[in-house]
PDB file of C-alpha atoms in Angstrom:
ATOM      1  CA  MET A  12     -66.148 139.043 185.978  1.00 53.00           C
ATOM      2  CA  ALA A  13     -66.566 138.252 182.293  1.00 69.00           C
ATOM      3  CA  GLU A  14     -69.161 140.101 180.241  1.00 78.00           C
ATOM      4  CA  LEU A  15     -71.613 137.589 178.768  1.00 86.00           C
ATOM      5  CA  ASN A  16     -71.775 139.239 175.372  1.00 91.00           C
ATOM      6  CA  GLN A  17     -72.425 137.533 172.051  1.00 93.00           C
ATOM      7  CA  GLU A  18     -68.762 136.737 171.445  1.00 93.00           C
ATOM      8  CA  TYR A  19     -68.415 135.095 174.845  1.00 95.00           C
ATOM      9  CA  LEU A  20     -71.533 132.983 174.340  1.00 95.00           C
ATOM     10  CA  ARG A  21     -70.535 131.947 170.817  1.00 96.00           C
ATOM     11  CA  ARG A  22     -67.085 130.803 171.877  1.00 96.00           C
ATOM     12  CA  MET A  23     -68.397 129.062 174.986  1.00 97.00           C
ATOM     13  CA  GLU A  24     -71.011 127.170 172.982  1.00 97.00           C
ATOM     14  CA  GLU A  25     -68.423 126.186 170.390  1.00 97.00           C
ATOM     15  CA  VAL A  26     -66.023 124.781 172.980  1.00 98.00           C
ATOM     16  CA  LEU A  27     -68.738 122.991 174.957  1.00 98.00           C
ATOM     17  CA  ALA A  28     -70.200 121.430 171.805  1.00 97.00           C
ATOM     18  CA  LEU A  29     -66.709 120.209 170.919  1.00 98.00           C
ATOM     19  CA  TYR A  30     -66.368 118.523 174.301  1.00 98.00           C
ATOM     20  CA  GLU A  31     -69.570 116.579 173.647  1.00 97.00           C
ATOM     21  CA  LYS A  32     -68.169 114.919 170.523  1.00 96.00           C
ATOM     22  CA  PRO A  33     -67.277 111.234 170.908  1.00 97.00           C
ATOM     23  CA  LEU A  34     -63.658 110.144 171.093  1.00 97.00           C
ATOM     24  CA  SER A  35     -62.186 110.069 167.596  1.00 97.00           C
ATOM     25  CA  GLU A  36     -58.770 109.032 166.312  1.00 96.00           C
ATOM     26  CA  LYS A  37     -59.363 111.028 163.141  1.00 98.00           C
ATOM     27  CA  GLN A  38     -60.388 114.224 164.974  1.00 98.00           C
ATOM     28  CA  PRO A  39     -58.775 114.263 168.418  1.00 98.00           C
ATOM     29  CA  VAL A  40     -59.569 117.116 170.803  1.00 98.00           C
ATOM     30  CA  VAL A  41     -56.505 118.547 172.574  1.00 98.00           C
ATOM     31  CA  CYS A  42     -56.527 121.346 175.164  1.00 98.00           C
ATOM     32  CA  ILE A  43     -53.337 123.294 175.896  1.00 98.00           C
ATOM     33  CA  ASP A  44     -52.187 126.059 178.229  1.00 98.00           C
ATOM     34  CA  GLU A  45     -49.002 127.366 179.862  1.00 97.00           C
ATOM     35  CA  LYS A  46     -47.875 127.614 183.454  1.00 96.00           C
ATOM     36  CA  PRO A  47     -45.003 129.803 184.723  1.00 96.00           C
ATOM     37  CA  VAL A  48     -42.686 127.954 187.089  1.00 96.00           C
ATOM     38  CA  VAL A  49     -40.466 129.763 189.581  1.00 94.00           C
ATOM     39  CA  LEU A  50     -37.167 127.951 190.092  1.00 94.00           C
ATOM     40  CA  HIS A  51     -35.773 127.696 193.631  1.00 83.00           C
ATOM     41  CA  GLN A  52     -32.637 126.200 195.109  1.00 77.00           C
ATOM     42  CA  ASP A  53     -31.952 125.251 198.713  1.00 64.00           C
ATOM     43  CA  VAL A  54     -29.308 127.401 200.393  1.00 55.00           C
ATOM     44  CA  ARG A  55     -28.574 124.646 202.888  1.00 57.00           C
ATOM     45  CA  PRO A  56     -29.004 120.890 202.352  1.00 65.00           C
ATOM     46  CA  PRO A  57     -32.202 119.494 203.877  1.00 61.00           C
ATOM     47  CA  LEU A  58     -31.712 117.742 207.206  1.00 55.00           C
ATOM     48  CA  PRO A  59     -32.042 113.980 206.665  1.00 63.00           C
ATOM     49  CA  MET A  60     -34.575 111.736 208.309  1.00 60.00           C
ATOM     50  CA  ARG A  61     -33.718 110.282 211.686  1.00 63.00           C
ATOM     51  CA  PRO A  62     -35.543 107.760 213.861  1.00 75.00           C
ATOM     52  CA  GLY A  63     -38.667 109.506 215.075  1.00 61.00           C
ATOM     53  CA  ARG A  64     -38.062 112.633 212.988  1.00 60.00           C
ATOM     54  CA  ILE A  65     -39.063 113.458 209.424  1.00 56.00           C
ATOM     55  CA  ALA A  66     -36.709 115.142 206.964  1.00 52.00           C
ATOM     56  CA  ARG A  67     -36.647 118.920 207.389  1.00 57.00           C
ATOM     57  CA  ARG A  68     -36.042 121.665 204.850  1.00 56.00           C
ATOM     58  CA  ASP A  69     -34.576 125.054 205.694  1.00 54.00           C
ATOM     59  CA  CYS A  70     -36.961 127.951 205.082  1.00 59.00           C
ATOM     60  CA  GLU A  71     -34.236 129.925 203.302  1.00 59.00           C
ATOM     61  CA  TYR A  72     -33.871 129.458 199.549  1.00 60.00           C
ATOM     62  CA  GLN A  73     -32.378 131.125 196.496  1.00 73.00           C
ATOM     63  CA  ARG A  74     -34.443 132.147 193.490  1.00 80.00           C
ATOM     64  CA  CYS A  75     -33.041 130.819 190.223  1.00 76.00           C
ATOM     65  CA  GLY A  76     -35.245 132.582 187.711  1.00 92.00           C
ATOM     66  CA  THR A  77     -38.365 131.315 185.988  1.00 95.00           C
ATOM     67  CA  ALA A  78     -39.297 128.755 183.369  1.00 97.00           C
ATOM     68  CA  ASN A  79     -42.452 127.652 181.604  1.00 97.00           C
ATOM     69  CA  ALA A  80     -44.421 124.440 181.367  1.00 98.00           C
ATOM     70  CA  PHE A  81     -46.730 123.720 178.453  1.00 98.00           C
ATOM     71  CA  CYS A  82     -49.533 121.459 179.632  1.00 98.00           C
ATOM     72  CA  GLY A  83     -51.727 119.687 177.114  1.00 98.00           C
ATOM     73  CA  VAL A  84     -54.262 116.891 177.307  1.00 98.00           C
ATOM     74  CA  GLU A  85     -56.589 114.903 175.091  1.00 98.00           C
ATOM     75  CA  PRO A  86     -59.184 114.595 177.868  1.00 98.00           C
ATOM     76  CA  LYS A  87     -61.245 111.621 176.711  1.00 98.00           C
ATOM     77  CA  ALA A  88     -58.240 109.549 175.627  1.00 98.00           C
ATOM     78  CA  GLY A  89     -56.040 110.273 178.641  1.00 97.00           C
ATOM     79  CA  ARG A  90     -53.131 111.437 176.485  1.00 98.00           C
ATOM     80  CA  HIS A  91     -50.934 114.094 178.057  1.00 98.00           C
ATOM     81  CA  PHE A  92     -48.398 116.472 176.530  1.00 98.00           C
ATOM     82  CA  THR A  93     -46.151 118.172 179.085  1.00 98.00           C
ATOM     83  CA  ARG A  94     -43.054 120.121 178.034  1.00 98.00           C
ATOM     84  CA  ALA A  95     -40.792 122.382 180.107  1.00 98.00           C
ATOM     85  CA  THR A  96     -39.306 125.333 178.218  1.00 98.00           C
ATOM     86  CA  PRO A  97     -37.292 128.463 179.068  1.00 97.00           C
ATOM     87  CA  ASP A  98     -40.332 130.658 178.368  1.00 96.00           C
ATOM     88  CA  ARG A  99     -43.672 130.730 176.565  1.00 96.00           C
ATOM     89  CA  SER A 100     -42.409 132.646 173.541  1.00 96.00           C
ATOM     90  CA  SER A 101     -43.723 132.119 170.025  1.00 97.00           C
ATOM     91  CA  PRO A 102     -40.859 129.799 168.938  1.00 97.00           C
ATOM     92  CA  GLN A 103     -41.412 127.572 171.972  1.00 97.00           C
ATOM     93  CA  PHE A 104     -45.139 127.498 171.260  1.00 97.00           C
ATOM     94  CA  ALA A 105     -44.506 126.560 167.620  1.00 98.00           C
ATOM     95  CA  ASP A 106     -42.178 123.715 168.621  1.00 98.00           C
ATOM     96  CA  TYR A 107     -44.803 122.464 171.062  1.00 98.00           C
ATOM     97  CA  LEU A 108     -47.468 122.404 168.353  1.00 98.00           C
ATOM     98  CA  LEU A 109     -45.124 120.453 166.106  1.00 98.00           C
ATOM     99  CA  ALA A 110     -44.663 117.801 168.806  1.00 98.00           C
ATOM    100  CA  ILE A 111     -48.443 117.466 169.192  1.00 98.00           C
ATOM    101  CA  ALA A 112     -48.995 117.240 165.432  1.00 98.00           C
ATOM    102  CA  GLU A 113     -46.353 114.516 165.146  1.00 97.00           C
ATOM    103  CA  TYR A 114     -48.287 112.445 167.674  1.00 97.00           C
ATOM    104  CA  TYR A 115     -51.325 112.319 165.363  1.00 98.00           C
ATOM    105  CA  PRO A 116     -49.873 111.670 161.885  1.00 97.00           C
ATOM    106  CA  THR A 117     -53.066 110.107 160.492  1.00 97.00           C
ATOM    107  CA  ALA A 118     -55.619 112.521 161.966  1.00 98.00           C
ATOM    108  CA  ASP A 119     -57.800 114.446 159.522  1.00 98.00           C
ATOM    109  CA  THR A 120     -57.595 117.441 161.855  1.00 98.00           C
ATOM    110  CA  ILE A 121     -56.613 118.081 165.463  1.00 98.00           C
ATOM    111  CA  HIS A 122     -59.130 120.191 167.370  1.00 98.00           C
ATOM    112  CA  LEU A 123     -57.068 122.550 169.511  1.00 98.00           C
ATOM    113  CA  VAL A 124     -58.586 124.427 172.466  1.00 98.00           C
ATOM    114  CA  MET A 125     -56.532 127.325 173.844  1.00 98.00           C
ATOM    115  CA  ASP A 126     -56.801 130.945 174.930  1.00 96.00           C
ATOM    116  CA  ASN A 127     -56.213 133.886 172.615  1.00 91.00           C
ATOM    117  CA  LEU A 128     -52.659 134.700 173.740  1.00 91.00           C
ATOM    118  CA  SER A 129     -50.658 136.823 171.320  1.00 91.00           C
ATOM    119  CA  SER A 130     -48.332 133.912 170.532  1.00 93.00           C
ATOM    120  CA  HIS A 131     -51.178 131.490 169.819  1.00 96.00           C
ATOM    121  CA  THR A 132     -51.426 132.385 166.157  1.00 96.00           C
ATOM    122  CA  ARG A 133     -50.545 131.211 162.677  1.00 97.00           C
ATOM    123  CA  LYS A 134     -47.984 134.015 162.518  1.00 96.00           C
ATOM    124  CA  ALA A 135     -45.965 132.470 165.348  1.00 96.00           C
ATOM    125  CA  VAL A 136     -45.764 129.132 163.548  1.00 97.00           C
ATOM    126  CA  VAL A 137     -44.908 130.660 160.158  1.00 97.00           C
ATOM    127  CA  GLU A 138     -42.158 132.821 161.682  1.00 97.00           C
ATOM    128  CA  ARG A 139     -40.657 129.707 163.231  1.00 97.00           C
ATOM    129  CA  PHE A 140     -40.842 127.286 160.297  1.00 98.00           C
ATOM    130  CA  GLY A 141     -41.435 129.438 157.221  1.00 98.00           C
ATOM    131  CA  GLU A 142     -44.556 130.003 155.164  1.00 98.00           C
ATOM    132  CA  LYS A 143     -44.769 126.546 153.585  1.00 97.00           C
ATOM    133  CA  ALA A 144     -43.917 124.324 156.564  1.00 98.00           C
ATOM    134  CA  GLY A 145     -45.498 126.674 159.108  1.00 97.00           C
ATOM    135  CA  GLY A 146     -48.681 127.008 157.077  1.00 97.00           C
ATOM    136  CA  TRP A 147     -48.897 123.243 156.737  1.00 97.00           C
ATOM    137  CA  LEU A 148     -48.437 122.795 160.485  1.00 98.00           C
ATOM    138  CA  TRP A 149     -51.079 125.384 161.388  1.00 98.00           C
ATOM    139  CA  ASP A 150     -53.528 123.772 158.964  1.00 98.00           C
ATOM    140  CA  ARG A 151     -53.166 120.469 160.823  1.00 98.00           C
ATOM    141  CA  PHE A 152     -55.249 122.080 163.566  1.00 98.00           C
ATOM    142  CA  THR A 153     -58.795 123.366 163.867  1.00 98.00           C
ATOM    143  CA  VAL A 154     -58.405 126.066 166.495  1.00 98.00           C
ATOM    144  CA  HIS A 155     -61.081 126.863 169.078  1.00 98.00           C
ATOM    145  CA  TYR A 156     -60.300 129.897 171.221  1.00 97.00           C
ATOM    146  CA  THR A 157     -61.905 130.182 174.638  1.00 97.00           C
ATOM    147  CA  PRO A 158     -63.666 133.504 175.298  1.00 95.00           C
ATOM    148  CA  LYS A 159     -61.882 136.342 177.056  1.00 92.00           C
ATOM    149  CA  HIS A 160     -61.919 135.667 180.815  1.00 91.00           C
ATOM    150  CA  GLY A 161     -63.173 132.169 179.993  1.00 94.00           C
ATOM    151  CA  SER A 162     -60.072 130.135 180.804  1.00 93.00           C
ATOM    152  CA  TRP A 163     -62.228 127.909 183.041  1.00 96.00           C
ATOM    153  CA  LEU A 164     -63.631 126.437 179.816  1.00 97.00           C
ATOM    154  CA  ASN A 165     -60.216 125.053 178.893  1.00 98.00           C
ATOM    155  CA  GLN A 166     -59.666 121.551 180.264  1.00 98.00           C
ATOM    156  CA  ALA A 167     -55.931 122.261 180.207  1.00 98.00           C
ATOM    157  CA  GLU A 168     -56.588 124.217 183.413  1.00 97.00           C
ATOM    158  CA  ILE A 169     -57.362 120.881 185.056  1.00 97.00           C
ATOM    159  CA  GLU A 170     -54.196 119.446 183.532  1.00 98.00           C
ATOM    160  CA  ILE A 171     -52.162 122.295 185.018  1.00 98.00           C
ATOM    161  CA  SER A 172     -53.678 121.575 188.418  1.00 97.00           C
ATOM    162  CA  LEU A 173     -52.696 117.899 188.139  1.00 97.00           C
ATOM    163  CA  PHE A 174     -49.163 118.807 187.067  1.00 97.00           C
ATOM    164  CA  SER A 175     -48.805 121.360 189.866  1.00 96.00           C
ATOM    165  CA  ARG A 176     -49.932 118.941 192.578  1.00 96.00           C
ATOM    166  CA  GLN A 177     -48.433 115.693 191.371  1.00 96.00           C
ATOM    167  CA  CYS A 178     -45.176 116.851 189.769  1.00 95.00           C
ATOM    168  CA  LEU A 179     -44.187 120.191 191.267  1.00 94.00           C
ATOM    169  CA  GLY A 180     -45.749 119.853 194.700  1.00 89.00           C
ATOM    170  CA  GLN A 181     -43.883 121.745 197.421  1.00 81.00           C
ATOM    171  CA  ARG A 182     -40.447 120.757 196.160  1.00 83.00           C
ATOM    172  CA  ARG A 183     -37.782 123.225 195.119  1.00 84.00           C
ATOM    173  CA  ILE A 184     -36.653 122.745 191.535  1.00 91.00           C
ATOM    174  CA  PRO A 185     -33.430 124.691 190.884  1.00 93.00           C
ATOM    175  CA  SER A 186     -33.011 124.603 187.100  1.00 94.00           C
ATOM    176  CA  LEU A 187     -34.713 124.168 183.746  1.00 97.00           C
ATOM    177  CA  ARG A 188     -32.780 120.932 183.304  1.00 96.00           C
ATOM    178  CA  ASP A 189     -34.265 119.540 186.512  1.00 96.00           C
ATOM    179  CA  LEU A 190     -37.740 120.784 185.582  1.00 97.00           C
ATOM    180  CA  ARG A 191     -37.507 119.065 182.201  1.00 97.00           C
ATOM    181  CA  ARG A 192     -36.465 115.810 183.817  1.00 97.00           C
ATOM    182  CA  GLU A 193     -39.292 115.939 186.348  1.00 96.00           C
ATOM    183  CA  ALA A 194     -41.869 116.942 183.717  1.00 97.00           C
ATOM    184  CA  ARG A 195     -40.851 114.102 181.397  1.00 97.00           C
ATOM    185  CA  ALA A 196     -41.033 111.571 184.224  1.00 97.00           C
ATOM    186  CA  TRP A 197     -44.468 112.770 185.297  1.00 97.00           C
ATOM    187  CA  ASN A 198     -45.723 112.805 181.705  1.00 97.00           C
ATOM    188  CA  ARG A 199     -44.627 109.194 181.170  1.00 97.00           C
ATOM    189  CA  ARG A 200     -46.306 108.112 184.392  1.00 97.00           C
ATOM    190  CA  ILE A 201     -49.639 109.809 183.774  1.00 97.00           C
ATOM    191  CA  ASN A 202     -49.740 108.525 180.192  1.00 98.00           C
ATOM    192  CA  ARG A 203     -49.190 104.977 181.403  1.00 97.00           C
ATOM    193  CA  GLN A 204     -52.127 105.460 183.751  1.00 96.00           C
ATOM    194  CA  ARG A 205     -54.288 106.939 180.949  1.00 96.00           C
ATOM    195  CA  VAL A 206     -55.767 109.538 183.309  1.00 97.00           C
ATOM    196  CA  THR A 207     -58.847 111.022 181.646  1.00 98.00           C
ATOM    197  CA  ILE A 208     -60.925 114.098 182.475  1.00 97.00           C
ATOM    198  CA  ASN A 209     -64.661 113.665 182.992  1.00 96.00           C
ATOM    199  CA  TRP A 210     -66.036 117.032 181.821  1.00 97.00           C
ATOM    200  CA  ARG A 211     -69.684 117.491 182.807  1.00 96.00           C
ATOM    201  CA  PHE A 212     -70.494 121.120 181.989  1.00 97.00           C
ATOM    202  CA  THR A 213     -72.611 120.914 178.827  1.00 96.00           C
ATOM    203  CA  PRO A 214     -74.193 123.568 176.563  1.00 96.00           C
ATOM    204  CA  THR A 215     -77.558 122.799 178.167  1.00 95.00           C
ATOM    205  CA  LYS A 216     -76.142 123.433 181.637  1.00 96.00           C
ATOM    206  CA  ALA A 217     -74.518 126.647 180.406  1.00 96.00           C
ATOM    207  CA  ARG A 218     -77.835 127.978 179.089  1.00 95.00           C
ATOM    208  CA  THR A 219     -79.516 127.174 182.397  1.00 95.00           C
ATOM    209  CA  LYS A 220     -76.742 128.683 184.512  1.00 94.00           C
ATOM    210  CA  PHE A 221     -76.357 131.898 182.501  1.00 92.00           C
ATOM    211  CA  GLY A 222     -80.025 132.301 181.549  1.00 92.00           C
ATOM    212  CA  TYR A 223     -79.983 132.412 177.753  1.00 91.00           C
ATOM    213  CA  LYS A 224     -81.336 130.337 174.873  1.00 91.00           C
ATOM    214  CA  ARG A 225     -79.449 128.978 171.927  1.00 88.00           C
ATOM    215  CA  ASN A 226     -81.516 130.977 169.428  1.00 89.00           C
ATOM    216  CA  GLN A 227     -80.460 134.184 171.202  1.00 85.00           C
ATOM    217  CA  ILE A 228     -76.884 133.759 169.967  1.00 88.00           C
ATOM    218  CA  THR A 229     -76.154 135.536 166.720  1.00 81.00           C
ATOM    219  CA  ARG A 230     -73.672 134.201 164.212  1.00 74.00           C
ATOM    220  CA  SER A 231     -70.247 135.776 163.967  1.00 67.00           C
ATOM    221  CA  GLU A 232     -69.765 138.101 161.017  1.00 52.00           C
ATOM    222  CA  THR A 233     -66.136 137.006 160.585  1.00 49.00           C
TER     223      THR A 233
END
Protein backbone atom coordinates (compact mmCIF):
# COMPACT_ATOMS: atom_id res chain seq x y z
CA MET A 1 0.00 0.00 0.00
CA ALA A 2 1.23 3.49 -0.82
CA GLU A 3 2.54 5.74 1.94
CA LEU A 4 0.45 8.92 2.07
CA ASN A 5 3.39 11.23 2.58
CA GLN A 6 3.67 14.84 1.45
CA GLU A 7 5.01 13.94 -1.98
CA TYR A 8 2.15 11.54 -2.63
CA LEU A 9 -0.46 14.09 -1.57
CA ARG A 10 1.12 16.89 -3.61
CA ARG A 11 1.23 14.83 -6.79
CA MET A 12 -2.27 13.46 -6.26
CA GLU A 13 -3.70 16.94 -5.73
CA GLU A 14 -1.89 18.23 -8.80
CA VAL A 15 -3.25 15.49 -11.05
CA LEU A 16 -6.78 15.70 -9.66
CA ALA A 17 -6.85 19.49 -10.04
CA LEU A 18 -5.74 19.04 -13.65
CA TYR A 19 -8.62 16.68 -14.32
CA GLU A 20 -11.07 19.33 -13.12
CA LYS A 21 -9.98 21.83 -15.78
CA PRO A 22 -12.46 22.36 -18.62
CA LEU A 23 -11.76 20.93 -22.06
CA SER A 24 -9.30 23.16 -23.88
CA GLU A 25 -7.87 23.02 -27.39
CA LYS A 26 -4.98 25.22 -26.30
CA GLN A 27 -4.10 23.10 -23.24
CA PRO A 28 -5.22 19.51 -23.85
CA VAL A 29 -4.79 16.94 -21.08
CA VAL A 30 -3.38 13.61 -22.28
CA CYS A 31 -2.76 10.53 -20.10
CA ILE A 32 -0.36 7.82 -21.27
CA ASP A 33 0.88 4.44 -20.08
CA GLU A 34 2.33 1.20 -21.47
CA LYS A 35 1.07 -2.35 -21.55
CA PRO A 36 3.22 -5.45 -22.23
CA VAL A 37 1.62 -7.82 -24.72
CA VAL A 38 2.56 -11.50 -24.90
CA LEU A 39 2.41 -12.80 -28.46
CA HIS A 40 0.93 -16.27 -29.06
CA GLN A 41 0.42 -18.40 -32.13
CA ASP A 42 -1.90 -21.36 -32.59
CA VAL A 43 -0.10 -24.67 -33.04
CA ARG A 44 -3.11 -26.13 -34.82
CA PRO A 45 -5.72 -24.22 -36.85
CA PRO A 46 -8.94 -23.55 -34.94
CA LEU A 47 -11.78 -25.92 -35.77
CA PRO A 48 -14.35 -24.04 -37.89
CA MET A 49 -17.96 -23.48 -36.98
CA ARG A 50 -20.45 -26.16 -37.91
CA PRO A 51 -24.24 -26.27 -37.62
CA GLY A 52 -24.99 -26.44 -33.92
CA ARG A 53 -21.35 -26.06 -32.88
CA ILE A 54 -19.27 -22.95 -32.25
CA ALA A 55 -15.71 -22.56 -33.50
CA ARG A 56 -13.18 -24.22 -31.20
CA ARG A 57 -9.57 -23.34 -30.47
CA ASP A 58 -6.94 -25.85 -29.41
CA CYS A 59 -5.56 -25.24 -25.92
CA GLU A 60 -1.99 -25.69 -27.16
CA TYR A 61 -0.15 -22.60 -28.41
CA GLN A 62 3.34 -21.33 -29.11
CA ARG A 63 4.80 -18.26 -27.43
CA CYS A 64 6.21 -15.76 -29.91
CA GLY A 65 7.87 -13.29 -27.59
CA THR A 66 6.52 -10.02 -26.24
CA ALA A 67 5.68 -6.57 -27.54
CA ASN A 68 4.46 -3.31 -26.07
CA ALA A 69 1.41 -1.13 -26.52
CA PHE A 70 1.45 2.56 -25.69
CA CYS A 71 -2.04 3.63 -24.66
CA GLY A 72 -2.92 7.31 -24.48
CA VAL A 73 -6.14 9.25 -24.16
CA GLU A 74 -7.40 12.81 -23.96
CA PRO A 75 -10.25 11.80 -21.63
CA LYS A 76 -12.67 14.70 -22.03
CA ALA A 77 -12.27 14.93 -25.81
CA GLY A 78 -12.41 11.20 -26.54
CA ARG A 79 -9.14 11.26 -28.48
CA HIS A 80 -7.11 8.07 -28.30
CA PHE A 81 -3.47 7.36 -29.11
CA THR A 82 -2.64 3.66 -29.37
CA ARG A 83 0.68 2.46 -30.79
CA ALA A 84 2.18 -1.04 -30.81
CA THR A 85 5.98 -1.17 -30.52
CA PRO A 86 8.66 -3.84 -30.04
CA ASP A 87 9.29 -2.63 -26.49
CA ARG A 88 8.86 0.35 -24.17
CA SER A 89 12.42 1.62 -24.54
CA SER A 90 13.36 5.29 -24.47
CA PRO A 91 13.51 5.67 -28.29
CA GLN A 92 10.03 4.18 -28.66
CA PHE A 93 8.74 6.48 -25.94
CA ALA A 94 10.30 9.51 -27.65
CA ASP A 95 8.72 8.59 -31.00
CA TYR A 96 5.36 8.20 -29.27
CA LEU A 97 5.61 11.66 -27.73
CA LEU A 98 6.43 13.11 -31.13
CA ALA A 99 3.27 11.58 -32.60
CA ILE A 100 1.17 13.09 -29.80
CA ALA A 101 2.79 16.52 -30.19
CA GLU A 102 2.13 16.47 -33.93
CA TYR A 103 -1.57 15.97 -33.23
CA TYR A 104 -1.74 19.30 -31.36
CA PRO A 105 0.30 21.72 -33.51
CA THR A 106 -1.47 24.85 -32.22
CA ALA A 107 -1.64 23.98 -28.51
CA ASP A 108 0.12 26.33 -26.10
CA THR A 109 1.11 23.30 -24.03
CA ILE A 110 0.06 19.67 -23.76
CA HIS A 111 -0.54 18.53 -20.18
CA LEU A 112 0.91 15.03 -19.98
CA VAL A 113 0.02 12.65 -17.13
CA MET A 114 2.26 9.59 -16.73
CA ASP A 115 4.17 7.59 -14.14
CA ASN A 116 7.80 8.24 -13.24
CA LEU A 117 9.33 5.42 -15.31
CA SER A 118 13.03 5.78 -16.02
CA SER A 119 12.37 6.36 -19.72
CA HIS A 120 9.76 9.06 -19.10
CA THR A 121 12.27 11.89 -19.03
CA ARG A 122 13.68 14.75 -21.05
CA LYS A 123 16.91 12.77 -21.37
CA ALA A 124 15.15 10.04 -23.36
CA VAL A 125 13.80 12.56 -25.86
CA VAL A 126 17.09 14.45 -26.21
CA GLU A 127 19.03 11.21 -26.77
CA ARG A 128 16.61 10.31 -29.54
CA PHE A 129 16.36 13.63 -31.38
CA GLY A 130 19.31 15.70 -30.18
CA GLU A 131 19.46 18.62 -27.78
CA LYS A 132 17.72 21.19 -29.99
CA ALA A 133 14.89 19.11 -31.46
CA GLY A 134 14.52 16.93 -28.35
CA GLY A 135 14.47 19.94 -26.04
CA TRP A 136 11.84 21.59 -28.21
CA LEU A 137 9.70 18.45 -28.16
CA TRP A 138 9.94 18.03 -24.38
CA ASP A 139 9.01 21.69 -23.89
CA ARG A 140 5.78 21.11 -25.83
CA PHE A 141 4.56 19.25 -22.74
CA THR A 142 3.78 20.18 -19.16
CA VAL A 143 4.49 16.93 -17.36
CA HIS A 144 2.51 15.74 -14.33
CA TYR A 145 3.89 12.60 -12.72
CA THR A 146 1.55 10.41 -10.69
CA PRO A 147 2.83 9.55 -7.20
CA LYS A 148 4.71 6.32 -6.55
CA HIS A 149 2.18 3.47 -6.25
CA GLY A 150 -0.45 5.91 -7.54
CA SER A 151 -1.00 4.52 -11.03
CA TRP A 152 -4.75 4.41 -10.29
CA LEU A 153 -4.69 8.21 -10.67
CA ASN A 154 -3.70 7.88 -14.33
CA GLN A 155 -6.73 7.69 -16.62
CA ALA A 156 -4.55 5.80 -19.10
CA GLU A 157 -5.15 2.79 -16.83
CA ILE A 158 -8.78 2.92 -17.95
CA GLU A 159 -7.62 3.23 -21.55
CA ILE A 160 -5.47 0.11 -21.14
CA SER A 161 -8.48 -1.76 -19.79
CA LEU A 162 -10.56 -0.72 -22.82
CA PHE A 163 -7.79 -1.76 -25.21
CA SER A 164 -7.30 -5.09 -23.44
CA ARG A 165 -10.99 -5.99 -23.54
CA GLN A 166 -12.03 -4.58 -26.88
CA CYS A 167 -8.92 -5.13 -29.00
CA LEU A 168 -6.88 -7.95 -27.48
CA GLY A 169 -9.65 -9.95 -25.85
CA GLN A 170 -8.94 -13.68 -25.67
CA ARG A 171 -7.47 -13.87 -29.16
CA ARG A 172 -3.97 -15.06 -29.93
CA ILE A 173 -1.90 -12.46 -31.74
CA PRO A 174 1.26 -14.05 -33.19
CA SER A 175 3.42 -11.09 -34.25
CA LEU A 176 4.16 -7.41 -33.80
CA ARG A 177 2.91 -6.83 -37.33
CA ASP A 178 -0.47 -8.32 -36.44
CA LEU A 179 -0.58 -6.40 -33.16
CA ARG A 180 0.09 -3.14 -34.98
CA ARG A 181 -2.67 -3.84 -37.47
CA GLU A 182 -5.17 -4.68 -34.74
CA ALA A 183 -4.15 -1.68 -32.60
CA ARG A 184 -4.51 0.73 -35.53
CA ALA A 185 -7.94 -0.66 -36.40
CA TRP A 186 -9.15 -0.39 -32.82
CA ASN A 187 -7.74 3.13 -32.47
CA ARG A 188 -9.58 4.30 -35.60
CA ARG A 189 -12.82 2.77 -34.36
CA ILE A 190 -12.72 4.22 -30.86
CA ASN A 191 -11.76 7.65 -32.20
CA ARG A 192 -14.73 7.61 -34.55
CA GLN A 193 -16.93 6.85 -31.56
CA ARG A 194 -15.30 9.64 -29.49
CA VAL A 195 -15.33 7.49 -26.35
CA THR A 196 -14.71 9.75 -23.36
CA ILE A 197 -13.84 8.97 -19.74
CA ASN A 198 -16.06 10.39 -17.01
CA TRP A 199 -13.60 10.84 -14.12
CA ARG A 200 -15.39 11.53 -10.83
CA PHE A 201 -12.68 11.34 -8.16
CA THR A 202 -12.05 14.98 -7.21
CA PRO A 203 -9.61 16.66 -4.79
CA THR A 204 -12.49 17.13 -2.35
CA LYS A 205 -13.29 13.41 -2.44
CA ALA A 206 -9.60 12.60 -1.99
CA ARG A 207 -9.37 14.74 1.16
CA THR A 208 -12.46 13.05 2.58
CA LYS A 209 -11.30 9.54 1.71
CA PHE A 210 -7.74 9.93 2.99
CA GLY A 211 -8.53 12.24 5.91
CA TYR A 212 -6.39 15.31 5.26
CA LYS A 213 -6.93 19.00 4.54
CA ARG A 214 -5.50 21.03 1.72
CA ASN A 215 -3.62 23.35 4.08
CA GLN A 216 -1.80 20.32 5.52
CA ILE A 217 0.12 19.86 2.26
CA THR A 218 3.47 21.60 2.18
CA ARG A 219 4.93 22.99 -1.00
CA SER A 220 7.69 21.10 -2.76
CA GLU A 221 11.17 22.52 -2.26
CA THR A 222 12.19 21.60 -5.82
